[in-house]
Protein backbone atom coordinates (compact mmCIF):
# COMPACT_ATOMS: atom_id res chain seq x y z
CA MET A 1 19.06 19.42 9.83
CA ALA A 2 17.51 18.70 13.21
CA SER A 3 17.51 15.11 14.40
CA PHE A 4 14.29 13.16 13.78
CA SER A 5 14.68 11.23 17.03
CA SER A 6 14.68 14.20 19.38
CA LEU A 7 12.06 16.88 19.84
CA VAL A 8 11.70 19.83 22.18
CA LEU A 9 8.11 20.11 23.38
CA PRO A 10 6.39 22.32 25.92
CA SER A 11 5.77 20.70 29.30
CA ILE A 12 2.26 21.69 30.33
CA SER A 13 1.00 21.23 33.85
CA LEU A 14 -2.67 20.26 34.08
CA ARG A 15 -3.01 22.19 37.34
CA ARG A 16 -0.87 25.19 36.59
CA SER A 17 -0.56 27.35 33.52
CA SER A 18 3.22 27.61 33.69
CA ILE A 19 5.12 26.27 30.69
CA SER A 20 8.63 24.91 30.62
CA THR A 21 10.56 22.87 28.08
CA CYS A 22 12.17 19.48 28.22
CA ASN A 23 13.95 17.40 25.63
CA LEU A 24 12.22 14.15 24.66
CA GLY A 25 14.30 11.44 23.01
CA PHE A 26 11.39 9.49 21.54
CA ARG A 27 13.34 6.40 20.56
CA ASN A 28 15.13 5.74 23.84
CA GLU A 29 13.84 7.84 26.72
CA ILE A 30 10.09 7.36 26.82
CA SER A 31 9.21 4.83 29.49
CA ARG A 32 5.45 5.06 29.29
CA ILE A 33 2.94 6.57 26.89
CA SER A 34 -0.75 6.86 27.66
CA LEU A 35 -3.45 8.68 25.73
CA GLU A 36 -5.95 10.75 27.64
CA ASN A 37 -9.05 12.28 26.16
CA LEU A 38 -9.29 15.42 28.25
CA ASP A 39 -12.30 17.67 27.99
CA ARG A 40 -10.31 20.81 27.45
CA GLY A 41 -11.60 22.70 24.48
CA GLY A 42 -12.13 19.43 22.61
CA GLY A 43 -8.38 18.81 22.46
CA VAL A 44 -6.68 15.43 22.49
CA PHE A 45 -3.62 15.10 24.68
CA MET A 46 -0.76 12.61 24.87
CA SER A 47 0.69 12.01 28.32
CA VAL A 48 4.35 11.03 28.12
CA ALA A 49 6.28 9.90 31.21
CA VAL A 50 10.02 10.49 30.93
CA GLY A 51 11.74 9.40 34.13
CA SER A 52 10.02 11.36 36.88
CA GLN A 53 8.73 14.03 34.49
CA THR A 54 5.39 13.96 32.70
CA THR A 55 4.88 15.99 29.55
CA VAL A 56 1.42 16.48 28.09
CA VAL A 57 1.30 17.08 24.34
CA ASP A 58 -1.80 18.86 23.14
CA ASP A 59 -2.93 17.85 19.65
CA ALA A 60 -3.23 21.58 18.97
CA LEU A 61 0.46 22.07 19.82
CA PHE A 62 1.09 23.49 16.33
CA LYS A 63 -2.07 25.60 16.21
CA ASP A 64 -0.23 28.94 16.30
CA TYR A 65 2.86 27.80 14.45
CA LYS A 66 5.01 30.27 12.57
CA LEU A 67 6.38 29.30 9.18
CA SER A 68 8.85 30.53 6.63
CA HIS A 69 9.90 27.65 4.35
CA ALA A 70 7.77 24.65 3.30
CA PHE A 71 8.61 21.31 1.71
CA LEU A 72 5.80 19.92 -0.50
CA PHE A 73 5.56 16.29 -1.68
CA PRO A 74 3.50 15.00 -4.65
CA GLY A 75 1.33 11.88 -4.57
CA GLN A 76 0.28 8.92 -6.69
CA GLY A 77 -0.28 9.64 -10.35
CA ALA A 78 3.13 11.30 -10.52
CA GLN A 79 4.92 8.02 -11.22
CA ALA A 80 6.80 7.56 -14.49
CA VAL A 81 9.15 4.95 -15.87
CA GLY A 82 12.69 6.20 -15.35
CA MET A 83 12.12 7.89 -12.01
CA GLY A 84 14.88 7.32 -9.51
CA VAL A 85 17.74 7.30 -12.04
CA GLU A 86 19.23 10.62 -10.97
CA ALA A 87 18.84 9.78 -7.29
CA GLN A 88 21.29 6.89 -7.72
CA LYS A 89 24.07 9.46 -7.93
CA VAL A 90 23.56 10.22 -4.24
CA THR A 91 24.94 7.45 -2.02
CA VAL A 92 22.49 7.85 0.85
CA ALA A 93 19.59 7.90 -1.65
CA ALA A 94 20.74 4.73 -3.39
CA GLU A 95 20.96 3.01 -0.01
CA LEU A 96 17.26 3.71 0.61
CA TYR A 97 16.34 1.66 -2.45
CA LYS A 98 18.37 -1.27 -1.12
CA ARG A 99 16.59 -1.04 2.24
CA ALA A 100 13.25 -0.84 0.43
CA ASN A 101 13.98 -4.00 -1.57
CA ASP A 102 14.47 -5.95 1.66
CA ILE A 103 11.08 -4.82 2.96
CA LEU A 104 9.13 -5.20 -0.28
CA GLY A 105 10.69 -8.45 -1.42
CA PHE A 106 11.34 -7.30 -5.00
CA ASP A 107 13.67 -4.97 -6.90
CA LEU A 108 11.74 -1.71 -6.70
CA LEU A 109 14.44 0.31 -8.45
CA ASP A 110 14.34 -1.99 -11.49
CA VAL A 111 10.58 -1.45 -11.84
CA CYS A 112 10.98 2.32 -11.40
CA ILE A 113 13.71 2.58 -14.02
CA ASN A 114 12.64 -0.07 -16.55
CA GLY A 115 8.90 -0.49 -16.02
CA PRO A 116 6.77 -1.66 -17.68
CA LYS A 117 4.45 1.29 -17.15
CA GLU A 118 1.41 -0.96 -16.60
CA GLU A 119 3.17 -2.64 -13.69
CA LEU A 120 4.32 0.66 -12.20
CA ASP A 121 0.80 2.10 -12.48
CA SER A 122 -0.69 -0.68 -10.34
CA THR A 123 -1.47 0.68 -6.89
CA VAL A 124 0.41 -2.18 -5.18
CA LEU A 125 3.65 -1.07 -6.84
CA SER A 126 3.14 2.64 -7.53
CA GLN A 127 2.47 3.63 -3.92
CA PRO A 128 5.71 2.12 -2.54
CA ALA A 129 7.55 3.32 -5.67
CA ILE A 130 6.42 6.92 -5.20
CA TYR A 131 6.97 6.84 -1.45
CA VAL A 132 10.53 5.56 -1.84
CA THR A 133 11.29 7.79 -4.81
CA ARG A 134 9.90 10.86 -3.05
CA GLU A 135 11.86 9.94 0.06
CA VAL A 136 14.95 9.28 -2.04
CA THR A 137 14.59 12.36 -4.21
CA SER A 138 13.93 14.48 -1.15
CA LEU A 139 17.29 13.41 0.22
CA ALA A 140 18.95 13.94 -3.14
CA ALA A 141 17.21 17.29 -3.51
CA VAL A 142 18.45 18.31 -0.08
CA GLU A 143 22.00 17.65 -1.29
CA VAL A 144 21.35 19.71 -4.43
CA LEU A 145 19.99 22.51 -2.30
CA ARG A 146 22.85 22.20 0.19
CA ALA A 147 25.35 22.85 -2.63
CA ARG A 148 23.76 26.20 -3.42
CA ASP A 149 24.87 29.41 -1.78
CA GLY A 150 22.86 29.70 1.41
CA GLY A 151 21.38 26.24 0.85
CA GLN A 152 22.20 24.88 4.31
CA ALA A 153 20.46 27.83 5.93
CA ILE A 154 17.33 27.11 3.87
CA ILE A 155 17.37 23.42 4.85
CA ASP A 156 17.65 24.35 8.51
CA SER A 157 14.79 26.83 8.17
CA VAL A 158 12.18 24.39 6.79
CA ASP A 159 9.47 24.58 9.43
CA VAL A 160 6.34 23.11 7.81
CA THR A 161 5.61 20.33 5.35
CA CYS A 162 2.69 18.63 3.62
CA GLY A 163 2.04 16.13 0.87
CA LEU A 164 -0.70 15.48 -1.65
CA SER A 165 -2.58 12.27 -0.71
CA LEU A 166 0.16 9.59 -0.60
CA GLY A 167 2.68 12.41 -0.30
CA GLU A 168 1.44 13.00 3.24
CA TYR A 169 3.27 9.84 4.30
CA THR A 170 6.53 11.22 2.88
CA ALA A 171 5.88 14.51 4.67
CA LEU A 172 5.34 12.68 7.96
CA ALA A 173 8.53 10.69 7.46
CA PHE A 174 10.45 13.88 6.70
CA ALA A 175 9.04 15.39 9.90
CA GLY A 176 10.17 12.38 11.92
CA ALA A 177 6.72 11.00 12.78
CA PHE A 178 7.83 7.51 11.75
CA SER A 179 10.90 5.84 10.32
CA PHE A 180 11.53 5.27 6.63
CA GLU A 181 11.03 1.53 7.13
CA ASP A 182 7.77 1.90 9.06
CA GLY A 183 6.46 4.37 6.50
CA LEU A 184 7.25 1.98 3.67
CA LYS A 185 5.49 -0.91 5.43
CA LEU A 186 2.41 1.25 5.92
CA VAL A 187 2.43 2.39 2.30
CA LYS A 188 2.86 -1.19 1.08
CA LEU A 189 -0.14 -2.34 3.13
CA ARG A 190 -2.12 0.76 2.07
CA GLY A 191 -1.42 0.06 -1.59
CA GLU A 192 -2.41 -3.60 -1.32
CA ALA A 193 -5.62 -2.79 0.56
CA MET A 194 -6.59 -0.07 -1.92
CA GLN A 195 -5.82 -2.31 -4.89
CA ASP A 196 -8.06 -5.03 -3.45
CA ALA A 197 -10.84 -2.48 -2.91
CA ALA A 198 -10.39 -1.18 -6.46
CA ASP A 199 -10.47 -4.72 -7.89
CA ALA A 200 -13.77 -5.42 -6.14
CA THR A 201 -15.60 -2.69 -8.10
CA LYS A 202 -14.80 -1.02 -11.41
CA SER A 203 -13.95 2.59 -10.62
CA ALA A 204 -11.62 5.37 -11.73
CA MET A 205 -10.50 8.98 -11.27
CA VAL A 206 -10.43 11.81 -13.78
CA SER A 207 -8.96 15.31 -13.61
CA ILE A 208 -11.12 18.13 -14.98
CA ILE A 209 -9.17 20.96 -16.62
CA GLY A 210 -10.69 24.42 -16.98
CA LEU A 211 -13.55 24.32 -14.46
CA ASP A 212 -13.78 25.57 -10.89
CA SER A 213 -15.02 23.30 -8.10
CA GLU A 214 -18.57 24.68 -8.27
CA LYS A 215 -18.91 23.78 -11.95
CA VAL A 216 -17.29 20.41 -11.33
CA GLN A 217 -19.87 19.69 -8.63
CA GLN A 218 -22.61 20.49 -11.17
CA LEU A 219 -20.90 18.14 -13.63
CA CYS A 220 -20.92 15.38 -11.00
CA GLU A 221 -24.63 15.90 -10.36
CA ALA A 222 -25.41 15.74 -14.07
CA ALA A 223 -23.41 12.54 -14.51
CA ASN A 224 -25.01 10.95 -11.46
CA GLN A 225 -28.46 11.37 -12.99
CA GLU A 226 -27.48 8.89 -15.71
CA VAL A 227 -25.96 6.09 -13.62
CA ASP A 228 -26.98 3.71 -10.85
CA LYS A 229 -26.04 4.41 -7.23
CA ALA A 230 -23.10 1.99 -7.43
CA ASP A 231 -21.48 4.11 -10.17
CA LYS A 232 -22.06 7.57 -8.73
CA VAL A 233 -19.19 10.04 -8.67
CA GLN A 234 -17.96 12.78 -6.34
CA ILE A 235 -15.17 15.32 -6.08
CA ALA A 236 -12.06 13.74 -4.62
CA ASN A 237 -9.81 16.80 -4.81
CA PHE A 238 -11.29 20.29 -4.77
CA LEU A 239 -8.34 22.15 -6.24
CA CYS A 240 -7.16 20.29 -9.32
CA PRO A 241 -10.12 19.29 -9.37
CA VAL A 242 -10.44 15.51 -9.56
CA ILE A 243 -13.60 13.41 -9.77
CA SER A 244 -13.67 9.89 -8.39
CA GLY A 245 -16.30 7.17 -8.66
CA GLY A 246 -17.73 4.21 -10.54
CA LEU A 247 -16.43 3.54 -14.04
CA LYS A 248 -19.77 4.26 -15.73
CA GLY A 249 -20.07 7.48 -13.76
CA ILE A 250 -16.56 8.56 -14.79
CA GLU A 251 -17.37 7.80 -18.42
CA ALA A 252 -20.51 9.95 -18.09
CA VAL A 253 -18.39 12.77 -16.67
CA GLU A 254 -15.97 12.54 -19.58
CA ALA A 255 -18.84 12.60 -22.08
CA LYS A 256 -20.48 15.66 -20.50
CA ALA A 257 -17.37 17.68 -19.65
CA LYS A 258 -17.26 19.61 -22.94
CA SER A 259 -20.86 20.74 -22.53
CA PHE A 260 -19.84 22.28 -19.19
CA LYS A 261 -17.04 24.17 -20.99
CA ALA A 262 -14.24 22.05 -19.56
CA ARG A 263 -11.06 22.45 -21.55
CA MET A 264 -10.19 18.76 -21.26
CA THR A 265 -10.33 15.69 -19.04
CA VAL A 266 -7.39 13.51 -18.05
CA ARG A 267 -7.92 9.98 -16.71
CA LEU A 268 -5.49 9.43 -13.83
CA ALA A 269 -3.07 6.50 -13.78
CA VAL A 270 -4.54 4.98 -10.63
CA ALA A 271 -6.35 1.73 -9.93
CA GLY A 272 -9.66 3.02 -8.65
CA ALA A 273 -11.83 5.65 -6.98
CA PHE A 274 -9.54 6.86 -4.22
CA HIS A 275 -10.75 9.27 -1.54
CA THR A 276 -14.34 8.00 -1.76
CA THR A 277 -16.43 5.34 -0.04
CA PHE A 278 -15.23 2.92 -2.74
CA MET A 279 -12.17 2.57 -0.48
CA ASP A 280 -14.18 1.58 2.63
CA PRO A 281 -12.94 -2.06 2.49
CA ALA A 282 -9.34 -0.81 2.81
CA VAL A 283 -9.90 1.26 5.96
CA SER A 284 -9.95 -1.51 8.57
CA ARG A 285 -6.75 -3.06 7.20
CA LEU A 286 -4.93 0.27 7.34
CA GLU A 287 -6.26 0.96 10.84
CA ALA A 288 -4.84 -2.36 12.06
CA ALA A 289 -1.44 -1.58 10.52
CA LEU A 290 -1.42 1.93 12.00
CA ALA A 291 -2.31 0.55 15.44
CA SER A 292 0.85 -1.57 15.47
CA THR A 293 3.11 1.21 14.14
CA GLU A 294 5.04 3.60 16.38
CA LEU A 295 4.18 7.20 15.56
CA ARG A 296 5.84 10.18 17.20
CA THR A 297 4.87 13.82 17.41
CA PRO A 298 6.27 15.44 14.23
CA ARG A 299 9.24 17.72 14.80
CA ILE A 300 7.57 20.35 12.56
CA PRO A 301 3.92 20.86 11.56
CA VAL A 302 2.56 18.50 8.89
CA ILE A 303 -0.62 19.84 7.28
CA SER A 304 -3.26 17.09 6.99
CA ASN A 305 -5.08 16.34 3.72
CA VAL A 306 -8.30 15.65 5.64
CA ASP A 307 -8.80 18.91 7.52
CA ALA A 308 -5.88 21.10 6.37
CA GLN A 309 -4.62 21.38 9.97
CA PRO A 310 -1.38 20.25 11.66
CA HIS A 311 -1.68 17.63 14.39
CA ALA A 312 0.71 16.72 17.20
CA ASP A 313 -0.97 13.73 18.85
CA PRO A 314 0.18 10.43 17.25
CA ASP A 315 -3.17 8.72 17.90
CA THR A 316 -5.01 11.53 16.14
CA ILE A 317 -2.60 11.34 13.20
CA LYS A 318 -3.31 7.61 12.87
CA LYS A 319 -7.06 8.23 12.76
CA ILE A 320 -6.64 10.94 10.15
CA LEU A 321 -4.46 8.73 7.93
CA ALA A 322 -7.23 6.10 8.00
CA ARG A 323 -9.88 8.73 7.20
CA GLN A 324 -7.77 10.00 4.33
CA LEU A 325 -8.62 6.90 2.28
CA THR A 326 -12.29 7.88 1.96
CA SER A 327 -12.13 11.68 2.42
CA PRO A 328 -11.75 14.31 -0.33
CA VAL A 329 -8.29 15.86 -0.42
CA GLN A 330 -8.40 19.40 0.98
CA TRP A 331 -5.37 20.49 -1.05
CA GLU A 332 -6.76 23.91 -1.94
CA THR A 333 -7.34 24.68 1.73
CA THR A 334 -3.91 23.27 2.58
CA VAL A 335 -2.15 25.57 0.11
CA LYS A 336 -4.28 28.52 1.29
CA THR A 337 -3.24 27.71 4.87
CA LEU A 338 0.41 28.02 3.90
CA LEU A 339 -0.12 31.21 1.91
CA ASN A 340 -2.37 32.86 4.50
CA ASN A 341 0.08 32.06 7.29
CA GLY A 342 2.79 33.93 5.44
CA VAL A 343 4.99 31.20 4.00
CA GLU A 344 7.97 32.89 2.37
CA LYS A 345 9.17 30.07 0.12
CA CYS A 346 7.83 26.67 -1.00
CA TYR A 347 9.88 23.83 -2.44
CA GLU A 348 8.42 20.92 -4.39
CA LEU A 349 10.78 18.00 -3.93
CA GLY A 350 11.27 15.54 -6.78
CA PRO A 351 10.67 15.38 -10.53
CA GLY A 352 7.77 17.28 -12.06
CA LYS A 353 6.25 20.65 -11.26
CA VAL A 354 2.58 19.80 -10.66
CA ILE A 355 2.43 21.13 -7.11
CA ALA A 356 4.51 24.18 -7.95
CA GLY A 357 2.05 24.94 -10.75
CA ILE A 358 -0.90 24.62 -8.37
CA VAL A 359 0.66 27.04 -5.88
CA LYS A 360 1.42 29.58 -8.60
CA ARG A 361 -2.10 29.27 -9.98
CA MET A 362 -3.51 30.14 -6.57
CA ASP A 363 -1.08 33.02 -5.99
CA LYS A 364 1.00 34.28 -8.90
CA SER A 365 3.26 36.15 -6.51
CA ALA A 366 4.07 32.99 -4.49
CA ASP A 367 7.75 32.10 -4.35
CA VAL A 368 7.86 28.40 -5.21
CA ASP A 369 10.70 26.33 -6.61
CA ASN A 370 11.11 22.75 -7.77
CA ILE A 371 14.12 20.82 -6.49
CA GLY A 372 14.64 17.89 -8.81
CA ALA A 373 16.97 14.96 -8.31
């Protein structure tokens, strides 16, 4: 697998259209980084000085990317007591848990394996738990894949990644945008800030089974007619789909769902109304943490939850991660982006087959596999 600390990027002259390549060792060789907002088709550019050379990275660097194999990472709500057990059989994976314990200040693996479920479901614990477990199981899954005939060739061919909500952080770490440790610190802060926002107002999320997004929007509107403004609901994920909002609004949705011909509703194991304005109090805290974190241009495209586009500029990625807290997850558009761009094979990394099921539901002919660990 390619090194996360080195990336080959096009060197673009602002005065000439010629393009050359240079190797950027982001950890050791960058002597100066400055962000320039250049009025060039609305793009954002990162000017990087390496010795006497200057390389300008357009945020649209990955706009015309070609893809063949994709790694997909699940998000919060996928946690379960017992996760992480199999990953302990892989030495490098077990070591990640030890490193995580030092950062978090508690035995994360013990909570993952033994629970209790109520503790694991709290946003403060579940977000770091899922991040670490997804990171760990991705490494373990890579080893499982490597042992297969032709597995190494598949690993080397992974050229795009994305993650559902919290899973976007794992995708960015996999793509080398930040280190495992920095990603965990961000997720820890994110979880704490979101938990505080959730504690401030009673809110929840519920998945609606058997309705398309248009019907779900109508369901939201019907529920909102019966509750105060503070309890109103909205779609937080257009594919599953998931509704997020005040507790009374969610209860109204659950009561009305059958009349809209929904097959069933499933309350998600999360602390509050994520991906809505209920999370506004958490945004400034995450922005401050992101501002002090080193982000690098991903080595491969990472499709954003906010706009279903890959971004190359670290400053833009930071802004998008902050916006993600209050923005609906564009997972349907993200999956369509992969399918429409001709992805040949998708791999869901870790236990469960939720994302694989979503991909197959959108395209029955899609080649998608789950790599458990």
